mmCIF file of C-alpha atoms in Angstrom:
data_model
loop_
_atom_site.group_PDB
_atom_site.id
_atom_site.type_symbol
_atom_site.label_atom_id
_atom_site.label_comp_id
_atom_site.label_asym_id
_atom_site.label_seq_id
_atom_site.Cartn_x
_atom_site.Cartn_y
_atom_site.Cartn_z
ATOM 1 C CA MET M 1 63.646 105.047 49.407
ATOM 2 C CA PRO M 2 61.215 104.005 46.807
ATOM 3 C CA PHE M 3 60.951 106.108 43.463
ATOM 4 C CA LEU M 4 58.568 109.239 43.892
ATOM 5 C CA GLY M 5 57.234 109.240 40.510
ATOM 6 C CA GLN M 6 53.834 109.731 38.984
ATOM 7 C CA ASP M 7 51.487 106.686 38.284
ATOM 8 C CA TRP M 8 51.466 106.041 34.653
ATOM 9 C CA ARG M 9 47.756 105.555 34.699
ATOM 10 C CA SER M 10 47.047 109.137 36.079
ATOM 11 C CA PRO M 11 48.343 110.902 38.837
ATOM 12 C CA GLY M 12 46.925 110.936 42.590
ATOM 13 C CA TRP M 13 43.812 108.860 41.631
ATOM 14 C CA ARG M 14 42.602 105.836 42.933
ATOM 15 C CA TRP M 15 42.282 102.479 40.846
ATOM 16 C CA VAL M 16 41.080 99.058 41.330
ATOM 17 C CA LYS M 17 41.175 95.837 39.695
ATOM 18 C CA THR M 18 37.761 94.368 38.182
ATOM 19 C CA GLU M 19 37.176 91.952 35.660
ATOM 20 C CA ASP M 20 37.324 94.015 33.011
ATOM 21 C CA GLY M 21 40.815 95.666 33.548
ATOM 22 C CA TRP M 22 41.830 98.477 35.710
ATOM 23 C CA LYS M 23 38.976 101.001 36.708
ATOM 24 C CA ARG M 24 39.440 104.682 38.286
ATOM 25 C CA CYS M 25 37.383 104.985 41.521
ATOM 26 C CA GLU M 26 35.632 108.245 41.390
ATOM 27 C CA PRO M 27 32.254 109.820 42.443
ATOM 28 C CA PHE M 28 29.426 109.006 39.815
ATOM 29 C CA SER M 29 26.381 110.823 39.430
ATOM 30 C CA PRO M 30 22.862 108.979 39.859
ATOM 31 C CA ALA M 31 22.305 109.092 35.984
ATOM 32 C CA LEU M 32 25.727 107.580 35.760
ATOM 33 C CA GLU M 33 24.923 104.752 38.216
ATOM 34 C CA ASP M 34 21.470 104.243 36.258
ATOM 35 C CA GLY M 35 23.510 103.954 32.846
ATOM 36 C CA ASN M 36 26.023 101.200 34.634
ATOM 37 C CA ASN M 37 22.859 99.370 35.593
ATOM 38 C CA GLN M 38 21.236 99.239 32.242
ATOM 39 C CA LEU M 39 24.636 98.077 31.270
ATOM 40 C CA ASN M 40 24.959 95.484 33.247
ATOM 41 C CA ASP M 41 21.261 94.252 32.380
ATOM 42 C CA ILE M 42 22.329 94.058 28.594
ATOM 43 C CA SER M 43 24.440 90.913 29.663
ATOM 44 C CA HIS M 44 21.969 88.967 30.607
ATOM 45 C CA THR M 45 19.835 89.261 27.434
ATOM 46 C CA VAL M 46 19.467 87.423 24.212
ATOM 47 C CA ILE M 47 19.627 89.830 21.076
ATOM 48 C CA ILE M 48 17.411 88.634 18.348
ATOM 49 C CA THR M 49 17.957 90.674 15.073
ATOM 50 C CA GLY M 50 16.649 90.099 11.458
ATOM 51 C CA ASP M 51 13.257 89.078 9.596
ATOM 52 C CA ASP M 52 10.643 86.358 10.715
ATOM 53 C CA GLU M 53 12.355 83.940 8.201
ATOM 54 C CA ASN M 54 15.690 84.617 8.954
ATOM 55 C CA GLU M 55 16.424 85.252 12.645
ATOM 56 C CA GLU M 56 19.709 85.416 14.115
ATOM 57 C CA VAL M 57 20.189 84.816 17.895
ATOM 58 C CA TYR M 58 23.267 85.698 19.429
ATOM 59 C CA SER M 59 24.866 83.480 22.350
ATOM 60 C CA THR M 60 25.325 84.649 25.993
ATOM 61 C CA GLU M 61 29.242 84.922 25.439
ATOM 62 C CA ASP M 62 28.389 87.476 22.350
ATOM 63 C CA CYS M 63 26.144 89.605 24.282
ATOM 64 C CA GLU M 64 28.591 89.695 27.477
ATOM 65 C CA PHE M 65 31.574 90.443 25.182
ATOM 66 C CA ALA M 66 29.398 93.454 23.513
ATOM 67 C CA ALA M 67 27.798 94.387 26.820
ATOM 68 C CA LYS M 68 31.694 94.968 28.108
ATOM 69 C CA LYS M 69 32.673 97.023 25.028
ATOM 70 C CA ARG M 70 29.506 99.151 25.721
ATOM 71 C CA LYS M 71 30.845 99.844 29.333
ATOM 72 C CA LYS M 72 34.246 100.730 28.168
ATOM 73 C CA ASP M 73 32.670 103.207 25.695
ATOM 74 C CA HIS M 74 30.407 104.421 28.380
ATOM 75 C CA PHE M 75 33.062 105.294 30.934
ATOM 76 C CA ARG M 76 35.603 106.682 28.175
ATOM 77 C CA ASN M 77 33.090 108.982 26.504
ATOM 78 C CA ASN M 78 31.046 110.101 29.246
ATOM 79 C CA THR M 79 31.943 113.909 30.136
ATOM 80 C CA GLU M 80 30.244 113.865 33.715
ATOM 81 C CA SER M 81 33.016 111.208 34.881
ATOM 82 C CA GLN M 82 35.486 113.722 35.586
ATOM 83 C CA CYS M 83 37.911 113.569 38.730
ATOM 84 C CA PHE M 84 37.683 116.590 40.790
ATOM 85 C CA TYR M 85 40.548 118.119 43.013
ATOM 86 C CA ARG M 86 40.190 119.331 46.624
ATOM 87 C CA GLU M 87 43.179 121.691 45.801
ATOM 88 C CA LYS M 88 42.535 124.439 43.213
ATOM 89 C CA TRP M 89 46.346 124.966 42.223
ATOM 90 C CA ILE M 90 48.739 123.128 39.971
ATOM 91 C CA TYR M 91 52.685 122.938 40.300
ATOM 92 C CA VAL M 92 54.395 124.303 36.796
ATOM 93 C CA HIS M 93 57.304 122.400 36.436
ATOM 94 C CA LYS M 94 59.068 122.158 32.828
ATOM 95 C CA GLU M 95 61.837 119.844 33.767
ATOM 96 C CA SER M 96 61.821 116.129 34.615
ATOM 97 C CA THR M 97 63.659 115.479 38.253
ATOM 98 C CA ARG M 98 63.782 112.305 40.439
ATOM 99 C CA GLU M 99 61.229 113.738 42.493
ATOM 100 C CA ARG M 100 58.852 114.657 39.541
ATOM 101 C CA HIS M 101 58.681 112.806 36.626
ATOM 102 C CA GLY M 102 57.079 114.477 33.406
ATOM 103 C CA TYR M 103 55.462 117.609 32.748
ATOM 104 C CA CYS M 104 52.421 119.708 33.427
ATOM 105 C CA THR M 105 49.965 119.426 30.398
ATOM 106 C CA LEU M 106 47.349 122.381 29.215
ATOM 107 C CA GLY M 107 44.606 119.559 29.853
ATOM 108 C CA GLU M 108 45.648 119.077 33.601
ATOM 109 C CA ALA M 109 45.633 122.487 34.145
ATOM 110 C CA PHE M 110 42.398 122.908 33.052
ATOM 111 C CA ASN M 111 40.946 120.134 35.727
ATOM 112 C CA ARG M 112 43.405 121.077 38.327
ATOM 113 C CA LEU M 113 42.436 124.898 38.341
ATOM 114 C CA ASP M 114 38.610 123.772 37.745
ATOM 115 C CA PHE M 115 37.939 126.018 34.871
ATOM 116 C CA SER M 116 34.286 124.516 34.604
ATOM 117 C CA SER M 117 33.724 126.297 37.913
ATOM 118 C CA ALA M 118 35.603 129.561 37.277
ATOM 119 C CA ILE M 119 33.082 130.536 34.446
ATOM 120 C CA GLN M 120 30.273 130.626 36.945
ATOM 121 C CA ASP M 121 31.911 133.136 38.875
ATOM 122 C CA ILE M 122 31.335 136.559 37.076
ATOM 123 C CA ARG M 123 34.670 137.947 38.115
ATOM 124 C CA ARG M 124 36.548 135.051 36.233
ATOM 125 C CA PHE M 125 34.193 134.595 33.181
ATOM 126 C CA ASN M 126 36.045 137.098 30.742
ATOM 127 C CA TYR M 127 39.563 135.852 31.990
ATOM 128 C CA VAL M 128 38.591 132.274 30.967
ATOM 129 C CA VAL M 129 36.789 133.393 27.664
ATOM 130 C CA LYS M 130 40.266 135.354 26.421
ATOM 131 C CA LEU M 131 42.148 132.489 27.440
ATOM 132 C CA LEU M 132 40.199 130.044 24.968
ATOM 133 C CA GLN M 133 40.211 132.610 22.395
ATOM 134 C CA LEU M 134 43.948 132.794 22.448
ATOM 135 C CA ILE M 135 43.950 128.896 22.271
ATOM 136 C CA ALA M 136 41.860 129.011 19.444
ATOM 137 C CA LYS M 137 43.966 131.435 17.621
ATOM 138 C CA SER M 138 47.530 129.722 18.207
ATOM 139 C CA GLN M 139 47.684 126.576 19.935
ATOM 140 C CA LEU M 140 44.904 124.087 18.857
ATOM 141 C CA THR M 141 47.673 122.096 16.527
ATOM 142 C CA SER M 142 49.477 121.404 20.040
ATOM 143 C CA LEU M 143 46.455 120.332 22.188
ATOM 144 C CA SER M 144 46.186 116.952 23.368
ATOM 145 C CA GLY M 145 43.482 114.653 23.134
ATOM 146 C CA ALA M 146 42.617 115.280 26.935
ATOM 147 C CA ALA M 147 43.040 119.018 26.414
ATOM 148 C CA GLN M 148 40.885 118.764 23.531
ATOM 149 C CA LYS M 149 38.084 117.125 25.333
ATOM 150 C CA ASN M 150 38.288 119.512 28.361
ATOM 151 C CA TYR M 151 38.518 122.579 26.069
ATOM 152 C CA PHE M 152 35.513 121.777 24.314
ATOM 153 C CA ASN M 153 33.623 120.618 27.467
ATOM 154 C CA ILE M 154 34.365 124.034 28.995
ATOM 155 C CA LEU M 155 33.380 126.081 25.523
ATOM 156 C CA ASP M 156 29.848 123.962 25.731
ATOM 157 C CA LYS M 157 29.288 125.021 29.313
ATOM 158 C CA ILE M 158 30.015 128.625 28.277
ATOM 159 C CA VAL M 159 27.787 128.506 25.598
ATOM 160 C CA GLN M 160 24.861 127.130 27.661
ATOM 161 C CA LYS M 161 25.308 129.821 30.564
ATOM 162 C CA VAL M 162 25.440 132.679 27.999
ATOM 163 C CA MET M 163 22.002 131.002 26.493
ATOM 164 C CA GLU M 164 20.543 130.798 30.043
ATOM 165 C CA ASP M 165 21.963 134.000 31.701
ATOM 166 C CA GLN M 166 22.522 135.954 28.371
ATOM 167 C CA TYR M 167 25.726 137.401 29.866
ATOM 168 C CA ASN M 168 27.928 139.085 27.422
ATOM 169 C CA PRO M 169 27.013 137.203 24.328
ATOM 170 C CA ARG M 170 29.444 139.556 21.896
ATOM 171 C CA LEU M 171 32.136 138.110 23.564
ATOM 172 C CA ILE M 172 30.982 134.533 23.054
ATOM 173 C CA LYS M 173 30.320 135.372 19.403
ATOM 174 C CA ASP M 174 33.829 136.575 19.014
ATOM 175 C CA LEU M 175 35.454 133.485 20.359
ATOM 176 C CA LEU M 176 33.283 130.966 18.399
ATOM 177 C CA GLN M 177 34.095 133.316 15.285
ATOM 178 C CA ASP M 178 37.965 133.112 15.961
ATOM 179 C CA LEU M 179 37.619 129.080 16.451
ATOM 180 C CA SER M 180 35.400 128.448 13.173
ATOM 181 C CA SER M 181 38.124 130.421 11.107
ATOM 182 C CA THR M 182 41.036 128.614 12.429
ATOM 183 C CA LEU M 183 39.292 125.460 12.282
ATOM 184 C CA CYS M 184 38.470 125.799 8.608
ATOM 185 C CA ILE M 185 42.076 126.709 7.687
ATOM 186 C CA LEU M 186 43.630 123.866 9.539
ATOM 187 C CA ILE M 187 41.391 121.171 8.284
ATOM 188 C CA ARG M 188 42.120 122.392 4.800
ATOM 189 C CA GLY M 189 45.560 121.218 5.853
ATOM 190 C CA VAL M 190 44.795 117.587 6.893
ATOM 191 C CA GLY M 191 47.338 116.056 4.567
ATOM 192 C CA LYS M 192 50.095 117.659 6.807
ATOM 193 C CA SER M 193 48.582 116.279 9.872
ATOM 194 C CA VAL M 194 48.325 119.579 11.741
ATOM 195 C CA LEU M 195 45.709 118.387 14.204
ATOM 196 C CA VAL M 196 45.865 115.794 16.852
ATOM 197 C CA GLY M 197 43.077 113.428 16.392
ATOM 198 C CA ASN M 198 40.681 112.014 13.788
ATOM 199 C CA ILE M 199 39.746 114.596 11.010
ATOM 200 C CA ASN M 200 36.098 113.389 11.260
ATOM 201 C CA ILE M 201 36.087 114.487 14.990
ATOM 202 C CA TRP M 202 37.220 117.914 14.096
ATOM 203 C CA ILE M 203 34.764 118.287 11.520
ATOM 204 C CA CYS M 204 31.846 117.292 14.044
ATOM 205 C CA ARG M 205 33.561 119.738 16.410
ATOM 206 C CA LEU M 206 33.132 122.432 13.669
ATOM 207 C CA GLU M 207 29.326 121.815 12.866
ATOM 208 C CA THR M 208 28.562 121.856 16.798
ATOM 209 C CA ILE M 209 30.547 125.549 16.460
ATOM 210 C CA LEU M 210 28.708 126.637 13.507
ATOM 211 C CA LEU M 211 25.169 125.298 15.515
ATOM 212 C CA TRP M 212 26.584 127.366 18.548
ATOM 213 C CA GLN M 213 26.955 130.487 16.401
ATOM 214 C CA GLN M 214 23.255 130.074 14.974
ATOM 215 C CA GLN M 215 22.049 129.608 18.665
ATOM 216 C CA LEU M 216 23.381 132.670 19.628
ATOM 217 C CA LYS M 217 22.577 134.821 16.627
ATOM 218 C CA ASN M 218 18.700 133.711 17.335
ATOM 219 C CA LEU M 219 18.863 134.638 20.796
ATOM 220 C CA GLN M 220 16.262 136.977 22.107
ATOM 221 C CA MET M 221 17.337 139.238 25.299
ATOM 222 C CA ASN M 222 14.433 138.780 27.592
ATOM 223 C CA LYS M 223 12.928 142.238 28.920
ATOM 224 C CA GLN M 224 12.951 142.230 32.860
ATOM 225 C CA VAL M 225 9.777 143.705 34.402
ATOM 226 C CA ASN M 226 11.061 146.029 37.410
ATOM 227 C CA ASN M 227 8.682 148.589 38.443
ATOM 228 C CA GLY M 228 11.763 150.067 40.985
ATOM 229 C CA LEU M 229 14.374 152.420 39.601
ATOM 230 C CA THR M 230 15.923 152.194 36.357
ATOM 231 C CA LEU M 231 18.861 153.440 34.835
ATOM 232 C CA SER M 232 16.725 156.191 32.879
ATOM 233 C CA ASP M 233 15.805 157.306 36.439
ATOM 234 C CA LEU M 234 19.543 158.067 37.371
ATOM 235 C CA PRO M 235 20.486 161.877 37.197
ATOM 236 C CA VAL M 236 22.854 162.653 34.273
ATOM 237 C CA HIS M 237 25.934 163.132 35.950
ATOM 238 C CA MET M 238 25.724 159.251 37.404
ATOM 239 C CA LEU M 239 24.736 158.300 33.870
ATOM 240 C CA ASN M 240 28.073 159.797 32.646
ATOM 241 C CA ASN M 241 30.050 158.607 35.433
ATOM 242 C CA ILE M 242 28.882 155.140 34.447
ATOM 243 C CA LEU M 243 30.138 155.466 31.003
ATOM 244 C CA TYR M 244 33.608 156.603 32.155
ATOM 245 C CA ARG M 245 34.196 153.212 34.090
ATOM 246 C CA PHE M 246 33.759 151.364 30.635
ATOM 247 C CA SER M 247 36.912 149.873 29.345
ATOM 248 C CA ASP M 248 35.677 148.652 26.064
ATOM 249 C CA GLY M 249 34.502 151.110 23.262
ATOM 250 C CA TRP M 250 32.128 148.431 22.086
ATOM 251 C CA ASP M 251 30.314 148.419 25.508
ATOM 252 C CA ILE M 252 30.144 152.314 25.275
ATOM 253 C CA ILE M 253 28.235 152.270 21.975
ATOM 254 C CA THR M 254 25.930 149.519 23.383
ATOM 255 C CA LEU M 255 24.878 151.254 26.317
ATOM 256 C CA GLY M 256 24.213 154.278 24.217
ATOM 257 C CA GLN M 257 21.748 152.434 21.850
ATOM 258 C CA VAL M 258 19.066 152.319 25.397
ATOM 259 C CA THR M 259 18.123 155.744 25.705
ATOM 260 C CA PRO M 260 18.406 159.352 23.535
ATOM 261 C CA THR M 261 20.226 160.697 27.099
ATOM 262 C CA LEU M 262 22.726 157.813 26.981
ATOM 263 C CA TYR M 263 23.443 158.321 23.208
ATOM 264 C CA MET M 264 24.368 161.666 23.584
ATOM 265 C CA LEU M 265 26.619 161.177 26.499
ATOM 266 C CA SER M 266 28.467 158.203 24.777
ATOM 267 C CA GLU M 267 29.182 160.462 21.576
ATOM 268 C CA ASP M 268 31.163 162.960 24.087
ATOM 269 C CA ARG M 269 34.656 163.795 22.806
ATOM 270 C CA GLN M 270 36.246 163.774 26.111
ATOM 271 C CA LEU M 271 34.885 160.439 26.858
ATOM 272 C CA TRP M 272 36.646 158.916 23.855
ATOM 273 C CA LYS M 273 39.783 161.208 24.596
ATOM 274 C CA LYS M 274 40.018 159.410 27.918
ATOM 275 C CA LEU M 275 39.527 155.991 26.435
ATOM 276 C CA CYS M 276 42.403 156.658 24.126
ATOM 277 C CA GLN M 277 44.796 157.510 26.722
ATOM 278 C CA TYR M 278 44.089 154.685 29.007
ATOM 279 C CA HIS M 279 44.784 151.812 26.467
ATOM 280 C CA PHE M 280 47.227 153.375 24.404
ATOM 281 C CA ALA M 281 50.840 155.627 24.537
ATOM 282 C CA GLU M 282 50.735 159.110 23.307
ATOM 283 C CA LYS M 283 53.580 158.178 20.738
ATOM 284 C CA GLN M 284 50.784 155.568 19.498
ATOM 285 C CA PHE M 285 47.878 157.946 18.974
ATOM 286 C CA CYS M 286 49.888 160.823 17.770
ATOM 287 C CA ARG M 287 50.686 158.793 14.651
ATOM 288 C CA HIS M 288 47.118 157.940 13.683
ATOM 289 C CA LEU M 289 45.543 161.374 14.099
ATOM 290 C CA ILE M 290 42.111 161.629 12.383
ATOM 291 C CA PRO M 291 40.535 164.885 12.203
ATOM 292 C CA SER M 292 36.619 165.654 11.922
ATOM 293 C CA GLU M 293 35.024 168.136 9.901
ATOM 294 C CA LYS M 294 35.089 170.686 12.661
ATOM 295 C CA GLY M 295 38.963 170.363 12.677
ATOM 296 C CA HIS M 296 38.994 168.595 15.776
ATOM 297 C CA ILE M 297 40.381 165.222 16.516
ATOM 298 C CA ASP M 298 37.868 162.507 16.257
ATOM 299 C CA TRP M 299 39.041 160.328 19.191
ATOM 300 C CA LYS M 300 36.017 157.618 18.729
ATOM 301 C CA LEU M 301 37.313 156.781 15.038
ATOM 302 C CA MET M 302 40.860 156.957 16.584
ATOM 303 C CA TYR M 303 39.937 154.186 19.292
ATOM 304 C CA PHE M 304 39.126 151.946 16.687
ATOM 305 C CA ALA M 305 41.941 152.696 14.431
ATOM 306 C CA LEU M 306 44.456 152.068 17.285
ATOM 307 C CA GLN M 307 42.849 149.106 18.139
ATOM 308 C CA LYS M 308 43.670 147.310 14.820
ATOM 309 C CA TYR M 309 47.346 148.481 15.350
ATOM 310 C CA TYR M 310 47.993 148.071 19.139
ATOM 311 C CA PRO M 311 46.693 145.712 21.898
ATOM 312 C CA ILE M 312 44.330 147.341 24.510
ATOM 313 C CA LYS M 313 45.239 146.645 28.159
ATOM 314 C CA GLU M 314 43.267 143.876 29.607
ATOM 315 C CA GLN M 315 40.986 144.344 32.718
ATOM 316 C CA TYR M 316 39.437 141.234 34.580
ATOM 317 C CA GLY M 317 37.928 141.097 37.904
ATOM 318 C CA ASP M 318 39.892 138.057 39.016
ATOM 319 C CA THR M 319 43.116 136.553 37.482
ATOM 320 C CA LEU M 320 45.337 133.487 37.952
ATOM 321 C CA HIS M 321 48.422 134.278 40.018
ATOM 322 C CA PHE M 322 51.778 132.469 39.947
ATOM 323 C CA CYS M 323 53.976 132.246 42.990
ATOM 324 C CA ARG M 324 57.658 132.506 42.072
ATOM 325 C CA HIS M 325 58.629 130.668 45.428
ATOM 326 C CA CYS M 326 56.579 127.781 44.902
ATOM 327 C CA SER M 327 56.113 127.537 41.611
ATOM 328 C CA ILE M 328 52.303 126.969 41.840
ATOM 329 C CA LEU M 329 49.607 128.568 39.803
ATOM 330 C CA PHE M 330 46.337 129.612 41.499
ATOM 331 C CA TRP M 331 43.345 131.470 41.899
ATOM 332 C CA LYS M 332 44.053 134.250 44.575
ATOM 333 C CA ASP M 333 40.982 133.481 46.461
ATOM 334 C CA THR M 334 41.498 129.741 46.991
ATOM 335 C CA GLY M 335 45.120 130.397 47.811
ATOM 336 C CA HIS M 336 48.036 127.392 48.159
ATOM 337 C CA PRO M 337 50.073 125.868 50.737
ATOM 338 C CA CYS M 338 52.969 128.671 49.952
ATOM 339 C CA THR M 339 56.159 127.981 52.326
ATOM 340 C CA ALA M 340 57.716 131.471 51.875
ATOM 341 C CA SER M 341 57.787 133.728 55.081
ATOM 342 C CA ASP M 342 56.046 136.619 53.005
ATOM 343 C CA PRO M 343 53.714 135.080 50.624
ATOM 344 C CA ASN M 344 52.495 138.461 49.095
ATOM 345 C CA THR M 345 55.727 139.375 47.892
ATOM 346 C CA CYS M 346 56.231 136.275 45.428
ATOM 347 C CA LEU M 347 52.640 136.790 43.790
ATOM 348 C CA MET M 348 52.644 137.995 40.261
ATOM 349 C CA PRO M 349 49.198 137.923 38.329
ATOM 350 C CA VAL M 350 49.154 135.994 35.246
ATOM 351 C CA SER M 351 47.322 137.092 32.004
ATOM 352 C CA PRO M 352 45.795 134.343 29.624
ATOM 353 C CA GLN M 353 48.728 134.798 27.134
ATOM 354 C CA HIS M 354 51.426 134.305 30.068
ATOM 355 C CA PHE M 355 49.055 131.404 30.968
ATOM 356 C CA ILE M 356 49.617 129.761 27.569
ATOM 357 C CA ASP M 357 53.393 130.425 27.687
ATOM 358 C CA LEU M 358 53.941 128.653 31.111
ATOM 359 C CA PHE M 359 52.590 125.674 29.206
ATOM 360 C CA LYS M 360 54.763 125.741 26.028
ATOM 361 C CA PHE M 361 57.429 122.943 26.022
#
């Protein structure tokens, strides 16, 4: 029986031997094909450099060598030439066996679970952003080269989506702030080799992050012209019900800045009390009672004070799920090939922190 191991070049990909070596077969975009044709044309030209007096004409062999190098760099650096998997799940295994050789990595999980498409789903957007934020705080030093590339590709698409759709820019600002702060600290420790890869690449990434921060700082929210029913036209009790649906105190404050009525509703003591009771245990906020000038408990100040000491409950529209029977990680909507008699009893929702813990070896 042949050994059932992973291909050392890459698992599950088709390879073709060419004159330049082995190349992976994958769908190319029209832009990539045009670039490839341009690179092929370069090998048939003669490059002339220098002034009129000292002209240097390169031979055809030199041109072909330069063209080959450009083509290799083009395939290596082009971010559009990615392999897309049909199955949006990944088998999480931490030990090598005769049937499965090696370990699943964080970079492979980014590709298999298709995080680039997940950010386009409003239910999964906050989940992916929170995951990237946790990685920025604690896992940057352990990211491999492939994981780094996938991480910043996804981050680039998130920033572009926020710039175009203007969706939740505050969340992305917090992510970029944590990432830039962590990078500044790690770059200072370059002598200890704390980062995987060339330090100049990380400096360029830090400059890109600072550029993104400036773009988000200058972001202007577009005013939508709508002659129909607006938020201000809703009855007061409906506006109050909307505020009670929020789980983030900053969202309540932001909505309260829209109209005077919403501001009055956002300052309700009962609203902030319910928010504290939702996120924190009674023993926790009893230790940090903050009375107001009238002698009452200032629940709004208590919420932000408790937020500094204790983690708040995470709430997402959609999360990754882990099947305990198959050891497979997947999005619930896409499913996975489960062999259990009752798959629903084996499913377990995976928080962003739990996702990172799954890939710690």
